[in-house]
PDB file of C-alpha atoms in Angstrom:
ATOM      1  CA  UNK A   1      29.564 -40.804 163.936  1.00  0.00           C
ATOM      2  CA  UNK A   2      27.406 -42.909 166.722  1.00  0.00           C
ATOM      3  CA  UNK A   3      30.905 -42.596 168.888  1.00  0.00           C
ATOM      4  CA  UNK A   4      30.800 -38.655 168.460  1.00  0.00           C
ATOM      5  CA  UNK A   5      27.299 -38.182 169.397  1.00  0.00           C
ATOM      6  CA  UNK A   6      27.602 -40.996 172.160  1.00  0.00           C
ATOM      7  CA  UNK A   7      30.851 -38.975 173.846  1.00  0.00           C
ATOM      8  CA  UNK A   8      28.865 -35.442 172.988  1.00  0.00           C
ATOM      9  CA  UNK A   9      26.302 -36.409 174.910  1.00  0.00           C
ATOM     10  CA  UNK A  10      28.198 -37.457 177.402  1.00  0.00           C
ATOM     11  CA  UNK A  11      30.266 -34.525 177.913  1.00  0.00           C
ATOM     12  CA  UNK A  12      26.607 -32.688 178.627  1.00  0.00           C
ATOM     13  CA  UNK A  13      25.934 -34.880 181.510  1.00  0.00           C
ATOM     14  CA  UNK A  14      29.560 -34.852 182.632  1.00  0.00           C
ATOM     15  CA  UNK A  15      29.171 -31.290 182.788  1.00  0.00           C
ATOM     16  CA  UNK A  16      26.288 -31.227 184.997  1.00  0.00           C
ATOM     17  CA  UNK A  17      27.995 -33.576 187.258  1.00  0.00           C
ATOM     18  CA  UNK A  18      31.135 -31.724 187.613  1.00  0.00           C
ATOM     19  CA  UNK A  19      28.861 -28.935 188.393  1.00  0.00           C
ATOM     20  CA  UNK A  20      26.517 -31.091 191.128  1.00  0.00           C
ATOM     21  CA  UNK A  21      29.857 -32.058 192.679  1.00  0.00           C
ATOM     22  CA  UNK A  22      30.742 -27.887 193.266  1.00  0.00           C
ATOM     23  CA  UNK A  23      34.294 -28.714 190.996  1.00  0.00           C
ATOM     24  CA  UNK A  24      35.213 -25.339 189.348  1.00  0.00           C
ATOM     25  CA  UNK A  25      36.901 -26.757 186.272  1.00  0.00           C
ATOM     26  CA  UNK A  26      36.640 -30.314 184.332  1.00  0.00           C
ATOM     27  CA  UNK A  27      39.994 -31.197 181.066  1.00  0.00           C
ATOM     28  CA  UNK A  28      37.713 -32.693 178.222  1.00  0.00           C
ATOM     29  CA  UNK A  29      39.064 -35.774 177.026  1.00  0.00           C
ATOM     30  CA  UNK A  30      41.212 -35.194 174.191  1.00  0.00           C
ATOM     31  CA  UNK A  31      39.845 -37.865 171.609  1.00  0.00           C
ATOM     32  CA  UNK A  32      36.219 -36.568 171.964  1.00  0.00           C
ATOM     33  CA  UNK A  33      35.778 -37.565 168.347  1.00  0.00           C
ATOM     34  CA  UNK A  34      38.366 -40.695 167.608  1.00  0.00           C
ATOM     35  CA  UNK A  35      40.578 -40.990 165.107  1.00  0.00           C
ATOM     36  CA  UNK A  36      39.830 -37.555 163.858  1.00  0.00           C
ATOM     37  CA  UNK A  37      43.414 -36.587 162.865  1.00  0.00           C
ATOM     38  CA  UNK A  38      44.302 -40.274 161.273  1.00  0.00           C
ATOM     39  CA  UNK A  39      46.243 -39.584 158.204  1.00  0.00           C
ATOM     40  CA  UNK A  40      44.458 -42.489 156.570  1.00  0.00           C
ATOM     41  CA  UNK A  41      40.637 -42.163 158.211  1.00  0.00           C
ATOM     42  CA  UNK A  42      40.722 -38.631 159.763  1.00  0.00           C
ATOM     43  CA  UNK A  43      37.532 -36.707 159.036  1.00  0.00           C
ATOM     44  CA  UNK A  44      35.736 -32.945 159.937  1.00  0.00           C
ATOM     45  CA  UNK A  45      32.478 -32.849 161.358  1.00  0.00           C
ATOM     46  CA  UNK A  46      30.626 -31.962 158.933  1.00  0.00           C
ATOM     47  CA  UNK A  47      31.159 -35.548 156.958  1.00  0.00           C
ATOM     48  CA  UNK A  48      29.410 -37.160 160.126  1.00  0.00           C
ATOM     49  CA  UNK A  49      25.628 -38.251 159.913  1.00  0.00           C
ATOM     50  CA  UNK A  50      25.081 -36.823 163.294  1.00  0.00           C
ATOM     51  CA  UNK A  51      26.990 -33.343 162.779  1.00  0.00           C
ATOM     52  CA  UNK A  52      23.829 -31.462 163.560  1.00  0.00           C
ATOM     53  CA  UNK A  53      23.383 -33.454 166.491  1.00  0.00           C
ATOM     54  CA  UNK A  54      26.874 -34.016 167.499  1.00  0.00           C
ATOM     55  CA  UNK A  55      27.163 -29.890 166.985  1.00  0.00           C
ATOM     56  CA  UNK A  56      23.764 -28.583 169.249  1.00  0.00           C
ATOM     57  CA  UNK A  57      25.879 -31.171 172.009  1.00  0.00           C
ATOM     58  CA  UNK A  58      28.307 -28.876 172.209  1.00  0.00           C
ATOM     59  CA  UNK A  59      26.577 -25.495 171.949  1.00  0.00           C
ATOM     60  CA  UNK A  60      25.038 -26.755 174.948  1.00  0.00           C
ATOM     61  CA  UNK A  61      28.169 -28.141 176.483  1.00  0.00           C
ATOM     62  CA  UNK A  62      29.351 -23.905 175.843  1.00  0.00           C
ATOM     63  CA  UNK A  63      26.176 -22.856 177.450  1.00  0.00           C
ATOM     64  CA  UNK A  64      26.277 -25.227 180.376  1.00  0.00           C
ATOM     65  CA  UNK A  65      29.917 -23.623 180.966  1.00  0.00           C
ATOM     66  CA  UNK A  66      29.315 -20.041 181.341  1.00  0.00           C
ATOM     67  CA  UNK A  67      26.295 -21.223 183.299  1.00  0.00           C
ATOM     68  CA  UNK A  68      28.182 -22.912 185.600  1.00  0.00           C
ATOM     69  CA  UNK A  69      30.958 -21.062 185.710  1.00  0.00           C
ATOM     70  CA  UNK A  70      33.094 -23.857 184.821  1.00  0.00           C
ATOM     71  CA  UNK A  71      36.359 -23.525 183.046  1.00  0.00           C
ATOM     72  CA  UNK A  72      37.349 -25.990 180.805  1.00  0.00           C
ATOM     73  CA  UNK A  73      41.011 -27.096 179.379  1.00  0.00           C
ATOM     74  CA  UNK A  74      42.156 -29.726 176.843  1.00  0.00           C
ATOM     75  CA  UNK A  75      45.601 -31.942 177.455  1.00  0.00           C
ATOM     76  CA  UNK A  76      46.579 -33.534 174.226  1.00  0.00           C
ATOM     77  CA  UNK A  77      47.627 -36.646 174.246  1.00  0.00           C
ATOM     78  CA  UNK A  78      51.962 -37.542 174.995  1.00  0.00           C
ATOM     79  CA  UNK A  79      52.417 -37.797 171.088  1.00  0.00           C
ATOM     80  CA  UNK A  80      52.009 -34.472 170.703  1.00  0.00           C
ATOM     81  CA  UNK A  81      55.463 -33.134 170.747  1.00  0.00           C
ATOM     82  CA  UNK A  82      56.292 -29.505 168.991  1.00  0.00           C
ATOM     83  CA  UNK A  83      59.821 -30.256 170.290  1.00  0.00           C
ATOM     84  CA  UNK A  84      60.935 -32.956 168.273  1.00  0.00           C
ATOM     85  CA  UNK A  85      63.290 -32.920 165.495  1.00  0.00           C
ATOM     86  CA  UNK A  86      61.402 -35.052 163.108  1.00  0.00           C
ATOM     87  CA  UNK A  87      58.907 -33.055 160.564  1.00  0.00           C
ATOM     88  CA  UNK A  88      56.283 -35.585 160.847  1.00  0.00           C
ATOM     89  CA  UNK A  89      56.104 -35.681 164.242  1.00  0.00           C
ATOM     90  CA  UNK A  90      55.174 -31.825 164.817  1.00  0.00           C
ATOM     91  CA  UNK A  91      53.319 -31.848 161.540  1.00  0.00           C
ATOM     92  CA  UNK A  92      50.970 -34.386 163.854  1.00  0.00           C
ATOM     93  CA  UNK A  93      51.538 -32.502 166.108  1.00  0.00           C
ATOM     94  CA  UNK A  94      49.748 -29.329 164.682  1.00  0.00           C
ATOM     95  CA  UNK A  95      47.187 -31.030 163.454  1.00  0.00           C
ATOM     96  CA  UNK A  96      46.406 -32.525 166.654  1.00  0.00           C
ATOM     97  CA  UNK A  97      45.907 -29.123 168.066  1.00  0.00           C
ATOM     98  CA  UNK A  98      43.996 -27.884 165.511  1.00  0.00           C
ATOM     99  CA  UNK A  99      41.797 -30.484 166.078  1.00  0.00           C
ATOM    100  CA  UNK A 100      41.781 -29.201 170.079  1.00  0.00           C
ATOM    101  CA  UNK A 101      41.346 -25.725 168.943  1.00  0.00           C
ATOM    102  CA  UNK A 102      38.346 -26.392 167.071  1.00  0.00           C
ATOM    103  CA  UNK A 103      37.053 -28.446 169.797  1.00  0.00           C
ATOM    104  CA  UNK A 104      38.246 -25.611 172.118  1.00  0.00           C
ATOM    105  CA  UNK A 105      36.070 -22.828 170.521  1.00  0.00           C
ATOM    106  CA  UNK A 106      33.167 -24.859 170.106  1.00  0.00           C
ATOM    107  CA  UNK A 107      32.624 -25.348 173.830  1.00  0.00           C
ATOM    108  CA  UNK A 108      34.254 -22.365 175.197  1.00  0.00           C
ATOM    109  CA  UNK A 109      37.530 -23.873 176.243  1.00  0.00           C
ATOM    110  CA  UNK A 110      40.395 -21.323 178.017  1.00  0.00           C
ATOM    111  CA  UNK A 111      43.485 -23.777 177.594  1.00  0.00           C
ATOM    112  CA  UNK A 112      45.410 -26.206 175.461  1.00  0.00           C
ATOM    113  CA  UNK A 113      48.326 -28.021 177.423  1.00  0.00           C
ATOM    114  CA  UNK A 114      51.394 -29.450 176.836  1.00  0.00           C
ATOM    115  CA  UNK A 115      54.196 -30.836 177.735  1.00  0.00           C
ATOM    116  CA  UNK A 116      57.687 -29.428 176.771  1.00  0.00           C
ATOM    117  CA  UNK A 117      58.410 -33.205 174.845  1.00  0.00           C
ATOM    118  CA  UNK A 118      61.396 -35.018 174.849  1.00  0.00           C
ATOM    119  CA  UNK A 119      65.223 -34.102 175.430  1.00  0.00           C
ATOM    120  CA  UNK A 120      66.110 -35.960 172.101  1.00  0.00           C
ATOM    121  CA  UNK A 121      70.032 -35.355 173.440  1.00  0.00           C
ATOM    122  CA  UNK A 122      70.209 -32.054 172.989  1.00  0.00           C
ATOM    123  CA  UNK A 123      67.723 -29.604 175.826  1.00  0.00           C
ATOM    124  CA  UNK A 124      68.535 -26.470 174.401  1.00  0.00           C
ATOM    125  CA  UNK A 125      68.405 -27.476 170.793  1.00  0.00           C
ATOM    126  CA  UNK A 126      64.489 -29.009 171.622  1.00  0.00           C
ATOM    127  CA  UNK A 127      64.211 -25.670 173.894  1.00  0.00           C
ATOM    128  CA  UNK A 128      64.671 -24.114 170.499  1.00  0.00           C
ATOM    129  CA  UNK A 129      62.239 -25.828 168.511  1.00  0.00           C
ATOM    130  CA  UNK A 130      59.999 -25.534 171.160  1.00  0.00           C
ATOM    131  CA  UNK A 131      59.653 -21.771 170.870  1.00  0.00           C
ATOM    132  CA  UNK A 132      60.173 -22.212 166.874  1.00  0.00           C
ATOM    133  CA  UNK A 133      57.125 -24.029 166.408  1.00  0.00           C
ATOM    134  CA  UNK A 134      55.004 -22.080 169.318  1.00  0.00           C
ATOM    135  CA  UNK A 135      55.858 -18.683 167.369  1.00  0.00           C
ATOM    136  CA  UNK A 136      54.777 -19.674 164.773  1.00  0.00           C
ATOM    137  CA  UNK A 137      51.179 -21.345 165.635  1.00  0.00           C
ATOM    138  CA  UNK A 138      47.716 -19.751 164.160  1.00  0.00           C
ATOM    139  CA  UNK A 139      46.119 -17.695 167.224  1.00  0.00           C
ATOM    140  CA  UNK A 140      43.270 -19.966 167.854  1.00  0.00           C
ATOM    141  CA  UNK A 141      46.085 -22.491 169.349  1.00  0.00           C
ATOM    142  CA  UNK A 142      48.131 -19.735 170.473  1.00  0.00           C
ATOM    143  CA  UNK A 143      46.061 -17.826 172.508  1.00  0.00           C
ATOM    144  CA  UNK A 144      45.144 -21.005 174.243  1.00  0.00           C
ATOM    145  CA  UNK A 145      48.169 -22.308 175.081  1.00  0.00           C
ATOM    146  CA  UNK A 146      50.319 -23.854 177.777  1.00  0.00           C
ATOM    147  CA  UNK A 147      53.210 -25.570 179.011  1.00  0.00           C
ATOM    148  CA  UNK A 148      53.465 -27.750 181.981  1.00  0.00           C
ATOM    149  CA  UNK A 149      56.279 -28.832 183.657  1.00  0.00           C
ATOM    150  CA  UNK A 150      56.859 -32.859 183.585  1.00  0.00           C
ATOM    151  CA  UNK A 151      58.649 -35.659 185.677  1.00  0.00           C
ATOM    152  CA  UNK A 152      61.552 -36.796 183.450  1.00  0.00           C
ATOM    153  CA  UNK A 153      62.372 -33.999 180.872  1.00  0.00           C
ATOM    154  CA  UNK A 154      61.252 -30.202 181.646  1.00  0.00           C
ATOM    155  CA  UNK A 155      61.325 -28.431 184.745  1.00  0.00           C
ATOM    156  CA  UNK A 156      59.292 -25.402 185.425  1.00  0.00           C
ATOM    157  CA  UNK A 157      63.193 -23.538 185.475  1.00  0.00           C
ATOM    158  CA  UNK A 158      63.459 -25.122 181.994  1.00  0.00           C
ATOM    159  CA  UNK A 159      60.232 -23.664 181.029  1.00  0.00           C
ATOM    160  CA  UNK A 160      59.915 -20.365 182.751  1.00  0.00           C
ATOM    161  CA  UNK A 161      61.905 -18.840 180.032  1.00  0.00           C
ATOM    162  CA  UNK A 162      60.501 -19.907 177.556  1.00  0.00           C
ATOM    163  CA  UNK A 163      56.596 -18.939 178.879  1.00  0.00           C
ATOM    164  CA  UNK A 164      58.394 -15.617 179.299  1.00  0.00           C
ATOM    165  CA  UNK A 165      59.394 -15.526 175.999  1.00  0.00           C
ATOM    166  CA  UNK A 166      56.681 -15.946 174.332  1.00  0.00           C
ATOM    167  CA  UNK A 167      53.933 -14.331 176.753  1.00  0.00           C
ATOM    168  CA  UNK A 168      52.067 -17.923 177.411  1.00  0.00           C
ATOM    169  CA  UNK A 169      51.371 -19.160 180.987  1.00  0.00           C
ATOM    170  CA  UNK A 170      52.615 -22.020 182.530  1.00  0.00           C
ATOM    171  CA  UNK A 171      50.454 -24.714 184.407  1.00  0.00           C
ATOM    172  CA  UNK A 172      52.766 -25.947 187.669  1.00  0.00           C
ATOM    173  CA  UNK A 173      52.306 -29.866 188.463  1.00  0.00           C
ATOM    174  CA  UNK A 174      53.524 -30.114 191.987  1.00  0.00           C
ATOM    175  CA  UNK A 175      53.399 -33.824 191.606  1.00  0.00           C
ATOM    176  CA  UNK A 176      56.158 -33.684 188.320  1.00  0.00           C
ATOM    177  CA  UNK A 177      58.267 -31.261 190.178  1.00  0.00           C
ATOM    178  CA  UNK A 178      58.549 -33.546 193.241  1.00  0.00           C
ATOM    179  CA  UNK A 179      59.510 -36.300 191.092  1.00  0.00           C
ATOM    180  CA  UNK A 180      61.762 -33.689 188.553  1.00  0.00           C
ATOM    181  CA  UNK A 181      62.692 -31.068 190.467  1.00  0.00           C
ATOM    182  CA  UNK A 182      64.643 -28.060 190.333  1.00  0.00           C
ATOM    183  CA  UNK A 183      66.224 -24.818 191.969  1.00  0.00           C
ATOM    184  CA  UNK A 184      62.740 -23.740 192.952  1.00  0.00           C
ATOM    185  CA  UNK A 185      61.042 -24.449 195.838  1.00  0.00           C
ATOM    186  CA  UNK A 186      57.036 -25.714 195.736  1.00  0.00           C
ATOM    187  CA  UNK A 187      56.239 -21.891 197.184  1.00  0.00           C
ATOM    188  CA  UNK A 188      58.794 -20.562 194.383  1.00  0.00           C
ATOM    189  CA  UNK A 189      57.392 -22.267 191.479  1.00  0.00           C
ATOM    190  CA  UNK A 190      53.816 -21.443 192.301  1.00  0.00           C
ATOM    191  CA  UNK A 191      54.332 -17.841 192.791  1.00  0.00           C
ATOM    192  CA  UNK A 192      56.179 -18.006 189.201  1.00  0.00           C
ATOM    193  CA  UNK A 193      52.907 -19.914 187.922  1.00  0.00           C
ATOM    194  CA  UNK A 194      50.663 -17.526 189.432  1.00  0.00           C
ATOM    195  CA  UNK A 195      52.745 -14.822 187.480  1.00  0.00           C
ATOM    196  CA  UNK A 196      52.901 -16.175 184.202  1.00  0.00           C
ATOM    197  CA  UNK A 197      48.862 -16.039 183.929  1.00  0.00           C
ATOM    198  CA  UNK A 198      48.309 -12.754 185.943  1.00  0.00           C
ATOM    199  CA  UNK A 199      50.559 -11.248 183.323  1.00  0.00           C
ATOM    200  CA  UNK A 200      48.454 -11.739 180.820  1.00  0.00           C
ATOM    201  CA  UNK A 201      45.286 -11.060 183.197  1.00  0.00           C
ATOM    202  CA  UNK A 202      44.483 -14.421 183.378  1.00  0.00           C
ATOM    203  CA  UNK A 203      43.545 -16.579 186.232  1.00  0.00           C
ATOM    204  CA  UNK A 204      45.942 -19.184 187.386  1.00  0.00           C
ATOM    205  CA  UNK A 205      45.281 -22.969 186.314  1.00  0.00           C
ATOM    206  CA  UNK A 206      47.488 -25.832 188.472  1.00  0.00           C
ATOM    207  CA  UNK A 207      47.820 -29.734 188.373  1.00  0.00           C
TER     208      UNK A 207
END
């Protein structure tokens, strides 16, 4: 509970440093509140000493974003992988960005994003999940989420389909593509980015 309030106060000041500094946007830090998914020791908010506390934080965190006209975005952690074959894995998964999404409406937050996962031998079949398991997600995780290209596994060709599919936007890493990259140049790929979000009349969000 102290570790909640410490990192929710925190994410005040970090706020009104991002916003000293003239940045536009700040990503959270994922495990805001640790451990909160554990199967064993997870907990919700509410069974902390310092949820009233812990929750005013992050009303003010929300109010400190609009403002500052800052947009903030969440990037869960590597383990969470809606493209693996094993149930237990995306069942972490989901609960993992529940978690976010909670987090996400809390403080105002515009994006959730992930990476496409692993190959697991098969790109197509994991393609498949992929859009299995984002079809099927509640709208508070939907409506906030992304996929990003990576450096070893997805490429923004791999994933451009699949954003089209399903009407979510894709956040281009230039970095990832130079190390992973594709048919499309830098120019190409961030025209296709820019697409994805204005699509959906969204701005555009890059790495």
């Amino acid at each position: 509970s102290q570790l909640c309030l410490d990192n929710s106060n925190t994410l005040v000041t970090a706020l009104d440093e991002v916003h000293q500094l003239g940045f536009g946007s700040f990503r959270v830090m994922s495990p805001l509140f640790p451990i909160f998914t554990h199967p064993q020791v997870g907990y919700q908010l509410d069974e902390l000493p310092h949820a009233a506390q812990i929750k005013a934080n992050l009303a003010t965190v929300k109010l400190r974003k609009e403002q500052y006209d800052l947009r903030l975005s969440f990037h869960p952690d590597q383990f969470t992988l809606l493209s693996s074959p094993r149930p237990e894995v995306t069942a972490a998964s989901l609960q993992e960005l529940t978690y976010q999404a909670q987090l996400a409406e809390m403080i105002g937050a515009d994006v959730i994003n992930i990476h496409g996962g692993g190959v697991y031998g098969d790109k197509q079949s994991a393609l498949s999940r992929l859009v299995k398991e984002i079809s099927a997600l509640p709208e508070p995780i939907r409506s906030r989420l992304t996929l990003e290209n990576d450096d070893r596994s997805y490429t923004v060709e791999d994933l451009l389909p699949v954003c089209e599919q399903l009407d979510i936007p894709l956040v281009y890493d230039v970095h990832h593509h130079r190390c992973n990259p594709d048919g499309l140049t830098v120019a190409a790929a961030t025209e296709a980015c820019m697409r994805s979000w204005r699509r959906l009349g969204r701005e555009p969000y890059f790495h």
